[in-house]
Structures are given as C-alpha cells and as structure tokens.
Tab-separated table of C-alpha atoms and ligand atoms in Angstrom:
chain	number	residue	atom	x	y	z
F	13	MET	CA	128.815	116.589	95.719
F	14	SER	CA	126.581	114.073	94.282
F	15	GLU	CA	124.506	115.341	90.750
F	16	ARG	CA	121.200	116.972	91.133
F	17	ILE	CA	117.885	114.908	90.008
F	18	ASN	CA	114.821	116.276	88.736
F	19	VAL	CA	112.165	115.615	91.148
F	20	LEU	CA	108.245	115.223	90.462
F	21	VAL	CA	106.044	115.222	93.254
F	22	VAL	CA	102.646	113.480	92.344
F	23	GLY	CA	99.385	114.944	93.879
F	24	SER	CA	97.697	118.507	94.399
F	25	GLY	CA	97.234	118.704	98.316
F	26	ALA	CA	99.234	120.955	100.787
F	27	ARG	CA	100.598	117.327	101.908
F	28	GLU	CA	101.990	117.302	98.347
F	29	HIS	CA	103.068	121.026	98.552
F	30	ALA	CA	104.842	120.597	101.681
F	31	LEU	CA	106.724	117.621	100.664
F	32	ALA	CA	107.828	119.881	97.438
F	33	ALA	CA	108.828	122.735	99.795
F	34	ALA	CA	111.073	120.340	101.925
F	35	ILE	CA	112.698	118.773	98.709
F	36	ARG	CA	113.293	122.178	97.181
F	37	THR	CA	116.084	122.785	100.226
F	38	SER	CA	117.862	119.993	98.998
F	39	PRO	CA	121.120	120.600	97.534
F	40	LEU	CA	120.567	117.201	95.491
F	41	CYS	CA	117.371	118.845	93.947
F	42	GLY	CA	117.451	119.727	90.303
F	43	ASP	CA	114.251	120.744	88.478
F	44	LEU	CA	111.387	120.227	91.083
F	45	PHE	CA	108.014	119.818	89.438
F	46	VAL	CA	104.725	118.920	90.915
F	47	TYR	CA	101.688	117.117	89.083
F	48	PRO	CA	98.963	118.135	88.818
F	49	GLY	CA	99.673	120.654	91.551
F	50	ASN	CA	98.111	123.958	92.328
F	51	ALA	CA	98.577	127.513	92.747
F	52	GLY	CA	100.656	127.324	95.492
F	53	THR	CA	103.383	124.363	94.128
F	54	ALA	CA	103.142	126.736	90.726
F	55	GLN	CA	105.236	129.162	92.729
F	56	ILE	CA	107.767	126.923	93.955
F	57	THR	CA	108.249	124.446	90.720
F	58	SER	CA	110.622	124.720	87.695
F	59	ALA	CA	109.153	125.835	84.346
F	60	ALA	CA	107.909	122.767	83.113
F	61	ARG	CA	107.726	121.754	79.174
F	62	GLU	CA	104.303	121.317	77.674
F	63	LEU	CA	102.733	118.021	76.787
F	64	PRO	CA	102.631	117.091	73.230
F	65	LYS	CA	100.157	115.275	71.475
F	66	GLY	CA	100.560	111.393	70.859
F	67	SER	CA	101.250	108.357	72.795
F	68	ALA	CA	103.869	107.681	75.603
F	69	PRO	CA	106.122	105.008	74.385
F	70	GLY	CA	107.050	102.604	77.207
F	71	ILE	CA	104.310	103.175	79.341
F	72	SER	CA	101.978	100.096	79.919
F	73	ALA	CA	98.287	100.289	78.847
F	74	ASN	CA	97.408	100.189	82.129
F	75	LEU	CA	98.360	103.466	82.688
F	76	TYR	CA	95.099	105.242	81.464
F	77	GLY	CA	93.769	108.994	81.852
F	78	GLN	CA	95.655	111.130	84.058
F	79	TYR	CA	98.496	108.481	84.725
F	80	ARG	CA	99.413	108.518	81.195
F	81	ASP	CA	99.633	112.070	81.057
F	82	LEU	CA	101.628	112.376	84.262
F	83	MET	CA	104.051	109.750	82.845
F	84	ARG	CA	104.247	111.711	79.514
F	85	PHE	CA	104.845	114.753	81.525
F	86	ALA	CA	107.447	113.172	83.665
F	87	ARG	CA	109.509	111.771	80.384
F	88	LEU	CA	109.230	115.293	78.550
F	89	ASN	CA	110.621	116.782	82.023
F	90	LYS	CA	113.429	114.395	82.641
F	91	VAL	CA	112.067	113.593	85.629
F	92	GLU	CA	114.715	111.097	87.466
F	93	TYR	CA	112.723	110.652	91.142
F	94	MET	CA	109.244	110.516	91.703
F	95	VAL	CA	107.161	110.799	95.398
F	96	ILE	CA	103.660	109.874	95.048
F	97	GLY	CA	101.591	111.865	97.713
F	98	PRO	CA	97.915	110.511	97.780
F	99	GLU	CA	96.791	106.914	98.530
F	100	GLN	CA	94.732	106.639	95.080
F	101	PRO	CA	97.874	106.146	92.564
F	102	LEU	CA	99.604	103.674	95.289
F	103	ALA	CA	95.913	101.525	94.799
F	104	ASP	CA	95.837	102.015	91.240
F	105	GLY	CA	99.631	100.400	90.872
F	106	LEU	CA	101.036	103.312	89.583
F	107	ILE	CA	104.563	102.453	91.422
F	108	ASP	CA	104.568	98.762	89.937
F	109	GLU	CA	103.994	100.489	86.405
F	110	ILE	CA	106.702	102.945	86.987
F	111	ARG	CA	109.127	100.622	88.320
F	112	GLN	CA	108.447	97.699	85.494
F	113	CYS	CA	108.087	100.212	82.616
F	114	THR	CA	110.470	102.933	83.296
F	115	SER	CA	114.033	103.610	84.497
F	116	ILE	CA	112.783	106.478	87.012
F	117	LYS	CA	112.911	105.760	90.547
F	118	VAL	CA	109.729	106.263	92.871
F	119	PHE	CA	109.305	106.471	96.278
F	120	GLY	CA	106.412	104.569	97.789
F	121	PRO	CA	104.717	101.227	98.036
F	122	SER	CA	103.837	98.475	95.683
F	123	ARG	CA	100.086	98.191	95.016
F	124	ASN	CA	99.899	94.547	96.798
F	125	ALA	CA	101.727	96.655	100.069
F	126	ALA	CA	99.513	99.564	99.944
F	127	LYS	CA	96.840	97.258	99.886
F	128	LEU	CA	96.648	97.767	103.678
F	129	GLU	CA	94.900	100.941	103.497
F	130	TRP	CA	92.927	100.463	100.384
F	131	SER	CA	90.988	97.630	101.827
F	132	LYS	CA	90.583	97.957	105.699
F	133	LEU	CA	88.996	94.073	106.018
F	134	TRP	CA	91.992	92.916	103.940
F	135	SER	CA	94.326	94.646	106.464
F	136	ARG	CA	92.562	93.647	109.708
F	137	ASP	CA	93.159	89.758	108.183
F	138	GLN	CA	96.899	90.778	107.384
F	139	LEU	CA	98.109	92.041	110.802
F	140	PRO	CA	99.153	90.008	113.964
F	141	ARG	CA	96.263	88.950	115.944
F	142	TRP	CA	98.028	90.115	119.236
F	143	ILE	CA	97.718	93.939	117.776
F	144	LYS	CA	94.628	95.552	119.604
F	145	ARG	CA	92.181	96.804	116.938
F	146	PRO	CA	88.785	98.143	117.490
F	147	LYS	CA	86.389	95.271	118.075
F	148	LEU	CA	84.613	94.423	114.666
F	149	LEU	CA	80.949	94.286	115.211
F	150	MET	CA	79.865	93.224	111.835
F	151	TYR	CA	80.360	93.752	108.073
F	152	GLY	CA	78.399	93.491	104.894
F	153	HIS	CA	78.352	94.212	101.357
F	154	LEU	CA	76.455	97.207	100.465
F	155	LYS	CA	74.978	98.041	96.841
F	156	ASN	CA	71.495	99.132	97.171
F	157	GLN	CA	68.543	99.959	99.469
F	158	ALA	CA	67.735	96.585	100.418
F	159	GLY	CA	71.493	96.398	101.171
F	160	ILE	CA	70.935	98.952	103.777
F	161	ASP	CA	67.525	97.780	105.345
F	162	SER	CA	69.560	94.572	106.043
F	163	HIS	CA	72.218	96.153	107.563
F	164	ILE	CA	70.260	97.865	109.966
F	165	ARG	CA	68.304	94.609	110.866
F	166	CYS	CA	71.400	92.900	111.595
F	167	LEU	CA	72.561	95.811	113.609
F	168	GLN	CA	69.687	95.929	115.279
F	169	LYS	CA	69.730	92.524	116.163
F	170	ARG	CA	73.089	93.131	118.068
F	171	SER	CA	71.632	96.106	119.782
F	172	VAL	CA	74.599	98.246	119.071
F	173	GLY	CA	75.075	101.819	120.639
F	174	LYS	CA	77.530	104.143	119.040
F	175	VAL	CA	79.294	102.373	116.317
F	176	VAL	CA	81.834	103.702	113.857
F	177	VAL	CA	80.902	103.041	110.161
F	178	LYS	CA	83.708	102.265	107.613
F	179	ARG	CA	83.657	102.026	104.111
F	180	ASP	CA	86.112	99.185	102.994
F	181	GLY	CA	88.024	100.977	100.283
F	182	LEU	CA	89.320	104.522	99.751
F	183	ALA	CA	86.981	107.128	100.149
F	184	GLN	CA	88.930	110.444	100.049
F	185	GLY	CA	88.900	111.045	103.795
F	186	LYS	CA	85.039	110.554	103.619
F	187	GLY	CA	85.031	106.685	104.381
F	188	VAL	CA	84.404	106.631	108.083
F	189	ALA	CA	81.473	108.122	110.155
F	190	ILE	CA	80.922	107.792	113.856
F	191	CYS	CA	77.292	107.208	114.354
F	192	ALA	CA	75.586	107.745	117.971
F	193	ASN	CA	72.637	105.583	116.715
F	194	LEU	CA	70.968	103.569	113.867
F	195	ASN	CA	69.455	106.720	112.490
F	196	GLN	CA	72.616	108.265	111.903
F	197	VAL	CA	73.996	104.698	110.950
F	198	ARG	CA	71.055	104.718	107.827
F	199	GLU	CA	71.834	108.466	107.022
F	200	GLN	CA	75.534	107.757	106.661
F	201	LEU	CA	74.847	104.344	104.584
F	202	VAL	CA	72.792	106.358	102.004
F	203	ARG	CA	75.149	108.810	101.694
F	204	PHE	CA	77.832	106.147	101.143
F	205	LEU	CA	75.776	104.573	98.231
F	206	GLU	CA	75.241	108.242	96.485
F	207	ASP	CA	79.423	107.423	95.837
F	208	LEU	CA	79.662	103.646	95.268
F	209	TYR	CA	79.768	101.917	91.885
F	210	GLU	CA	76.696	99.642	90.838
F	211	TYR	CA	79.095	96.632	92.352
F	212	GLY	CA	78.951	97.938	95.388
F	213	GLU	CA	81.183	97.798	98.670
F	214	TRP	CA	82.236	96.175	101.990
F	215	ILE	CA	81.154	98.224	104.683
F	216	LEU	CA	82.667	97.275	108.281
F	217	TYR	CA	80.901	98.113	111.930
F	218	GLU	CA	83.328	98.643	114.606
F	219	GLU	CA	83.058	99.594	118.235
F	220	CYS	CA	84.013	103.192	118.981
F	221	VAL	CA	87.273	103.715	120.931
F	222	VAL	CA	87.780	106.872	123.015
F	223	GLY	CA	90.856	108.427	123.652
F	224	GLU	CA	93.621	110.605	121.782
F	225	GLU	CA	94.638	110.018	118.567
F	226	VAL	CA	98.323	109.418	117.445
F	227	SER	CA	99.785	109.272	113.993
F	228	MET	CA	102.967	107.540	113.467
F	229	HIS	CA	105.083	107.386	110.213
F	230	TYR	CA	108.124	105.302	109.510
F	231	LEU	CA	110.224	105.292	106.567
F	232	VAL	CA	110.581	101.657	105.606
F	233	ASP	CA	113.363	100.362	102.937
F	234	GLY	CA	111.587	96.933	102.322
F	235	ARG	CA	114.458	94.989	102.667
F	236	CYS	CA	116.082	95.495	106.505
F	237	CYS	CA	115.424	98.679	108.185
F	238	CYS	CA	112.656	100.904	109.154
F	239	LEU	CA	112.788	104.713	110.796
F	240	PRO	CA	110.452	106.615	112.918
F	241	LEU	CA	109.734	110.073	112.120
F	242	ILE	CA	108.238	112.238	115.020
F	243	SER	CA	105.205	111.471	116.205
F	244	ALA	CA	102.345	114.074	115.353
F	245	ARG	CA	98.350	114.213	116.239
F	246	ASP	CA	95.719	114.984	113.692
F	247	TYR	CA	92.298	116.278	114.037
F	248	LYS	CA	89.648	114.493	111.842
F	249	ARG	CA	86.348	115.946	112.727
F	250	ALA	CA	84.860	119.431	111.608
F	251	PHE	CA	83.589	122.027	113.524
F	252	ASP	CA	84.557	123.391	117.069
F	253	ASN	CA	85.228	121.124	119.569
F	254	ASP	CA	85.297	118.088	117.168
F	255	GLN	CA	81.303	118.654	116.827
F	256	GLY	CA	81.061	117.868	112.862
F	257	PRO	CA	81.585	114.484	110.890
F	258	ASN	CA	84.931	113.077	109.926
F	259	THR	CA	86.960	114.738	107.196
F	260	GLY	CA	90.229	114.249	105.570
F	261	GLY	CA	91.949	116.234	108.374
F	262	MET	CA	91.314	119.588	109.781
F	263	GLY	CA	94.753	120.286	111.806
F	264	SER	CA	97.184	118.411	113.119
F	265	TYR	CA	100.450	119.204	115.229
F	266	ALA	CA	104.018	117.693	115.725
F	267	PRO	CA	105.779	116.336	117.625
F	268	ARG	CA	103.003	114.742	120.024
F	269	ALA	CA	105.108	114.202	123.265
F	270	LEU	CA	104.788	110.567	124.302
F	271	ASN	CA	106.931	108.896	126.922
F	272	PHE	CA	109.372	106.751	125.666
F	273	GLU	CA	107.960	103.343	126.644
F	274	LEU	CA	104.760	104.123	124.696
F	275	LEU	CA	106.697	105.350	122.014
F	276	GLN	CA	108.742	101.365	121.752
F	277	ALA	CA	105.107	100.184	122.293
F	278	LEU	CA	103.785	101.653	119.030
F	279	ASP	CA	107.103	100.792	117.276
F	280	GLU	CA	106.839	97.574	118.094
F	281	ILE	CA	103.184	97.263	116.385
F	282	ALA	CA	104.608	98.964	113.371
F	283	VAL	CA	107.728	97.006	113.137
F	284	CYS	CA	105.582	93.605	113.743
F	285	SER	CA	103.119	94.714	111.025
F	286	ILE	CA	105.854	95.421	108.381
F	287	GLN	CA	107.495	92.532	109.056
F	288	THR	CA	104.306	90.054	108.933
F	289	LEU	CA	103.533	91.738	105.582
F	290	SER	CA	106.974	90.705	103.965
F	291	GLU	CA	106.416	87.199	105.178
F	292	HIS	CA	103.130	87.313	103.489
F	293	HIS	CA	105.189	88.355	100.137
F	294	ASN	CA	104.294	91.710	100.217
F	295	PRO	CA	107.576	93.817	101.576
F	296	PHE	CA	106.472	97.290	102.025
F	297	GLN	CA	108.752	99.884	101.222
F	298	GLY	CA	107.949	103.756	101.382
F	299	CYS	CA	106.084	105.700	104.259
F	300	PHE	CA	103.948	103.260	106.527
F	301	PHE	CA	101.437	105.604	108.464
F	302	PRO	CA	99.408	103.644	111.594
F	303	GLY	CA	96.945	105.634	113.327
F	304	PHE	CA	96.399	104.762	116.857
F	305	MET	CA	94.329	105.390	119.485
F	306	LEU	CA	95.446	105.755	123.014
F	307	THR	CA	93.026	104.443	125.072
F	308	ASP	CA	92.964	103.717	129.101
F	309	ASP	CA	93.637	99.996	128.208
F	310	GLY	CA	96.814	101.038	125.732
F	311	PRO	CA	97.114	101.885	122.277
F	312	VAL	CA	94.770	100.490	119.680
F	313	LEU	CA	95.588	100.530	116.101
F	314	LEU	CA	92.972	102.180	114.233
F	315	GLU	CA	93.954	102.294	110.508
F	316	VAL	CA	97.192	101.697	108.592
F	317	ASN	CA	97.849	104.149	105.734
F	318	ALA	CA	100.753	103.516	102.841
F	319	ARG	CA	101.843	106.983	102.744
F	320	PHE	CA	102.387	110.399	104.228
F	321	GLY	CA	99.272	112.003	106.381
F	322	ASP	CA	97.387	114.727	105.440
F	323	PRO	CA	97.804	117.083	107.281
F	324	GLU	CA	100.809	115.571	109.605
F	325	THR	CA	102.753	115.943	107.173
F	326	GLN	CA	102.633	120.077	106.954
F	327	SER	CA	103.368	120.031	110.639
F	328	ILE	CA	106.320	117.452	110.575
F	329	LEU	CA	108.290	118.265	107.430
F	330	PRO	CA	109.202	121.633	108.840
F	331	LEU	CA	110.721	120.423	111.753
F	332	MET	CA	113.103	118.109	109.818
F	333	LYS	CA	116.865	118.964	109.679
F	334	THR	CA	118.090	116.058	107.510
F	335	ASP	CA	118.102	116.308	104.124
F	336	PRO	CA	114.898	115.208	103.272
F	337	LEU	CA	115.318	114.115	99.803
F	338	GLU	CA	118.503	112.183	100.770
F	339	LEU	CA	116.189	110.684	103.276
F	340	LEU	CA	113.554	109.535	100.682
F	341	ARG	CA	116.224	108.250	98.156
F	342	ALA	CA	118.109	106.400	100.969
F	343	THR	CA	114.831	104.732	101.718
F	344	GLY	CA	114.824	103.081	98.201
F	345	GLU	CA	118.746	102.199	98.373
F	346	GLN	CA	118.264	100.249	101.702
F	347	ALA	CA	120.497	102.972	103.011
F	348	LEU	CA	119.060	104.670	105.714
F	349	PRO	CA	120.741	106.493	108.217
F	350	ALA	CA	121.381	105.967	111.976
F	351	TRP	CA	118.633	108.773	112.830
F	352	ILE	CA	116.915	111.709	111.566
F	353	GLU	CA	117.797	114.851	112.876
F	354	TRP	CA	115.131	117.254	113.863
F	355	TYR	CA	114.882	120.953	114.906
F	356	PRO	CA	115.144	120.479	118.748
F	357	GLU	CA	112.425	121.670	120.948
F	358	THR	CA	110.434	123.198	118.020
F	359	VAL	CA	106.631	122.822	117.779
F	360	ALA	CA	104.599	122.962	114.561
F	361	VAL	CA	100.848	123.449	114.359
F	362	SER	CA	98.911	123.392	111.413
F	363	VAL	CA	95.303	124.575	110.861
F	364	VAL	CA	93.306	123.850	107.889
F	365	LEU	CA	91.143	125.988	106.130
F	366	VAL	CA	88.356	124.487	104.234
F	367	SER	CA	84.990	125.721	101.765
F	368	ALA	CA	81.812	126.281	103.601
F	369	GLY	CA	80.115	123.054	103.373
F	370	TYR	CA	83.313	120.757	103.647
F	371	PRO	CA	83.295	117.512	103.759
F	372	GLY	CA	79.969	118.106	101.823
F	373	SER	CA	79.100	119.498	98.886
F	374	HIS	CA	80.497	123.704	98.479
F	375	ILE	CA	80.923	126.070	95.959
F	376	THR	CA	84.467	126.815	94.649
F	377	GLY	CA	85.902	129.820	92.671
F	378	HIS	CA	86.121	132.526	95.591
F	379	PRO	CA	88.957	134.666	95.304
F	380	ILE	CA	91.843	134.204	98.179
F	381	THR	CA	93.374	137.158	99.376
F	382	GLY	CA	95.704	138.395	102.031
F	383	LEU	CA	98.197	135.322	101.201
F	384	GLU	CA	101.057	137.508	100.544
F	385	THR	CA	100.739	139.109	104.223
F	386	VAL	CA	100.874	135.735	105.777
F	387	GLU	CA	103.559	134.274	103.757
F	388	ARG	CA	105.925	137.353	104.780
F	389	MET	CA	105.185	136.161	108.300
F	390	GLU	CA	108.248	134.498	109.865
F	391	ASN	CA	107.956	130.893	111.057
F	392	ILE	CA	104.621	130.426	108.943
F	393	HIS	CA	104.276	128.424	106.031
F	394	VAL	CA	101.045	128.288	103.637
F	395	PHE	CA	100.613	125.100	101.682
F	396	HIS	CA	97.782	125.139	99.331
F	397	ALA	CA	95.718	122.408	98.531
F	398	GLY	CA	92.394	123.203	96.634
F	399	THR	CA	93.318	126.592	95.048
F	400	ALA	CA	93.988	127.317	91.174
F	401	LEU	CA	94.977	130.526	89.480
F	402	ALA	CA	92.086	132.504	87.702
F	403	ASP	CA	93.051	135.402	85.768
F	404	GLY	CA	96.283	135.541	87.952
F	405	GLN	CA	93.955	135.679	91.242
F	406	VAL	CA	94.346	132.612	93.301
F	407	VAL	CA	90.881	131.246	94.265
F	408	THR	CA	89.478	128.370	95.898
F	409	ALA	CA	89.456	124.987	93.786
F	410	GLY	CA	88.149	122.569	96.308
F	411	GLY	CA	87.114	121.130	99.875
F	412	ARG	CA	90.541	121.557	101.888
F	413	VAL	CA	91.706	124.687	100.534
F	414	LEU	CA	95.102	126.048	102.687
F	415	THR	CA	96.868	124.564	105.507
F	416	VAL	CA	98.961	127.161	107.311
F	417	THR	CA	101.586	126.013	109.628
F	418	ALA	CA	103.312	127.782	112.281
F	419	TYR	CA	106.425	126.476	113.968
F	420	ARG	CA	108.450	127.691	117.009
F	421	ARG	CA	111.125	126.894	119.643
F	422	TYR	CA	109.620	126.270	122.900
F	423	LEU	CA	111.720	126.342	126.276
F	424	CYS	CA	109.793	124.664	128.974
F	425	CYS	CA	110.847	121.195	127.917
F	426	SER	CA	111.917	118.668	130.552
F	427	SER	CA	114.845	116.350	129.110
F	428	SER	CA	112.738	113.160	129.108
F	429	GLU	CA	110.361	114.767	126.856
F	430	SER	CA	112.535	116.303	124.504
F	431	VAL	CA	113.995	112.611	124.169
F	432	CYS	CA	110.524	110.986	123.797
F	433	SER	CA	108.935	113.700	121.346
F	434	GLY	CA	111.611	113.672	118.765
F	435	GLY	CA	112.487	110.462	116.446
F	436	GLN	CA	116.004	110.635	116.730
F	437	HIS	CA	116.520	108.353	119.470
F	438	PRO	CA	119.138	105.309	118.438
F	439	LEU	CA	117.299	102.486	119.865
F	440	ARG	CA	114.587	103.378	117.586
F	441	ARG	CA	116.347	102.438	114.362
F	442	TYR	CA	114.580	99.136	113.582
F	443	ALA	CA	115.748	95.868	111.565
F	444	VAL	CA	113.077	93.964	109.949
F	445	PRO	CA	114.726	91.040	109.042
F	446	TYR	CA	112.903	89.602	105.583
L	507	LIG	N1	95.271	112.486	108.456
L	507	LIG	C1	94.853	111.376	108.277
L	507	LIG	C2	95.264	110.915	106.983
L	507	LIG	O1	95.937	111.146	106.212
L	507	LIG	O2	94.626	109.662	106.334
C-alpha cells in the first residue's frame, strides 16, 4: 500500500466538512486537517500543532493575512496535500503560490483558469460561441448612485421585464438576483453598492431563463482527460416554494436523473469549454462545475464554477465508492481512472439549515441542540458550516449553519435511468486534446 499522506482541506463550510469526511475514509489519509474549519470539522480532524509567532520562510509576500497563517499551519503540521474548497482563494491565486513556493501538492485550478468563475464577463468571452447562454441584455460599470440611475435609464430604453442582475465578480453566493421589474433592479443595485469597494464593479443584466437547474462536476487533469461526477440539482432560492432571494444554496440532491443523450450534450459543452481554455493557454486542472438550466429549447449554460458546488458536494460525496483522496490525487497526476464507482441506485438529499434573516443580516451565537441525536441516525450526515464552539457548546456562527444529508437505496429505477443517473458509463471519460 502507498504511504499515507497528511491532508489539509481549506475552508470552513459544509462542503469542506463533506470533503474532509470523505477523505478521512481513505486508507491513503494520514493526518487530516481543515483550516480554518468549524465545530463539525474539529470532531474529525487530527490534533493540530499551534501556530508559532514569526515569519513563514518560503512563502511569497503575496500570501498575506489568512493565507500566511494557513501556509504556516500547513508547514507546521507537515501537510503534503491540500484541497481548496471555496472560490475566493482560487481567485486570489493561492494555488499558484503554493505550486511556486512549496512542495505541497494541491487540488484546484490556477488563478487564470479560475477566472471563469471570478469574472462572469470574461467567462462569456472565453467559451465557445455555440454554447447557449442567457441573452446578455446589457452590462455596465457600477460604483455610485449616479451609476444606478444611469443603468436604470438604459434598461428603461430597452423596456426589459424580468431580468437577472449579476455582479461580475465573486459575492459569496449573493451576487445574483432575479428582478421582476425595474424597481426591484434598483433595490438590488443599492444592496450591491453597499458591498462594493470604491472602484465599483461590472454588473451584467441577463434574460431570465426558465427551467430546471442541473449541476455537473468534472474532474479535469489539465493535460488530457476529464471525468464526470454524478449529476446533481441544487436549489438556490430561500423560503418555501422558491419565493425568497437567491442564496449560496439551500439544498440539493444527487443524482439528478437525465437521459444519456442529454448527459452527453452537457458533457460536450463542458469538454469544449475546457479545451477552449487550454487553447487560450489557461489549462484547467481541478473541479470544473458548470451550472445549466434545462429549458424547452435545450440546455443553457448559466454559469461556470472552478470548484466543488455547495451544497451539491454534500449530496454527491456520500454516494461515491471510489477512494476520494486517490481520485483527487489522480487528477493532479494525469492518472484519472476509467470511471468512478458509485453506490448503485442510491440517492442523497441535502437540506441547508440557515440563520433567520439569511442571506441578509442575521444574528449568530445561538446554541444548537439535538446534534448528537441526528448524528446517531443511520444514513444521515450532519455537515457543519457556520458553527463554532463556545464553552463546549456548538453555536451558530454564520448564515448557512448546517447541511443535513440523508441517503438511501431506492428500488424503483428502470435500467436506462440507472445508467444515466450515474457517472460511471465508460463512454463518459473524455480525452481533452491539449
Ligand atoms: N450551489 C452553487 C454553488 O456552489 O455555486
């Protein structure tokens, strides 16, 4: 058997808890850490050595603040492999820095490849033109109240109705709003403005496409191959019956059954996008995660992400039979297997528990009770996000607090569905000629 390796998962959400829980099952996993983690990840990780005061030799000056501490933590705890969960460190170039300045192996794309996610305008420009995207009605730079007035005037001239308003950059799941009329657009722009730096940001106005969302995830080795995970569906809007504002994600399930033809159509969009990036000298390595809307006119690519989805990951990983750590490492070593094994005819459903007020302002510090009872239940995982320990008590510490995932076998599946809902069809391992 190969030697065990010490692994560090970066992030503090339920996605990172799910990644850590899956990685911990691998016989390859030595010490496991999550940084900064939460009250849930603290229960499954190794005892970490404390950070000393002082500098971190070998780490470039670009890695400031939390990344300096992160890298010091990694060195001190002899981390050999890192998995970056959230999008912000990718946009900040953390992966590039780790690759340049340390011998630690890391899962994820470079800052340039991750730009697909951290600039929606750039992403529109990069991907092949034949891919259907929501129509871009208008875009404009926003940095003050005068900008809001000007955007509204332009939209009035185009007499748009329902419109999707998006910030170009990252916004922790709060950068997209569906607005029924221009009053709602104005209110949304005011909210965006509160969060923007003085230099402002580009805002995109897109037509609203209607249908069912599907999240696809592909492990991409950056050289020659791309392998899909099972399909998933996430639910982004808060409140019952999808009546609330867009959030980072309120729930998910996997697999999302799709017929094989449609799966291949989605795969083609993903593979061509990955190949185009490579042709533009931005080879993608990591988890490529396009979000689609299935409309009456076929699939529309809504967005592209450069990491695992949250809360999709919480539904996908409990269904994976293949060793997850081996798979992640194989991605970086251009050694992806022929296919990934999944628990057959099993589905997982995840529900996100949030603080009252989320995605707006919310109060934290409330005690969470009953966790032990749920954790003892069969086929249930509780993945922590915004939680902390205060005097031995788990308390809320963020907007999204917990993801509760339940999974079970079902027996009513036709043979064609079982092929199509899983990711293990040999025809779905793609060569990406670079
Ligand atoms: N669930 C959507 C996302 O992770 O961006």
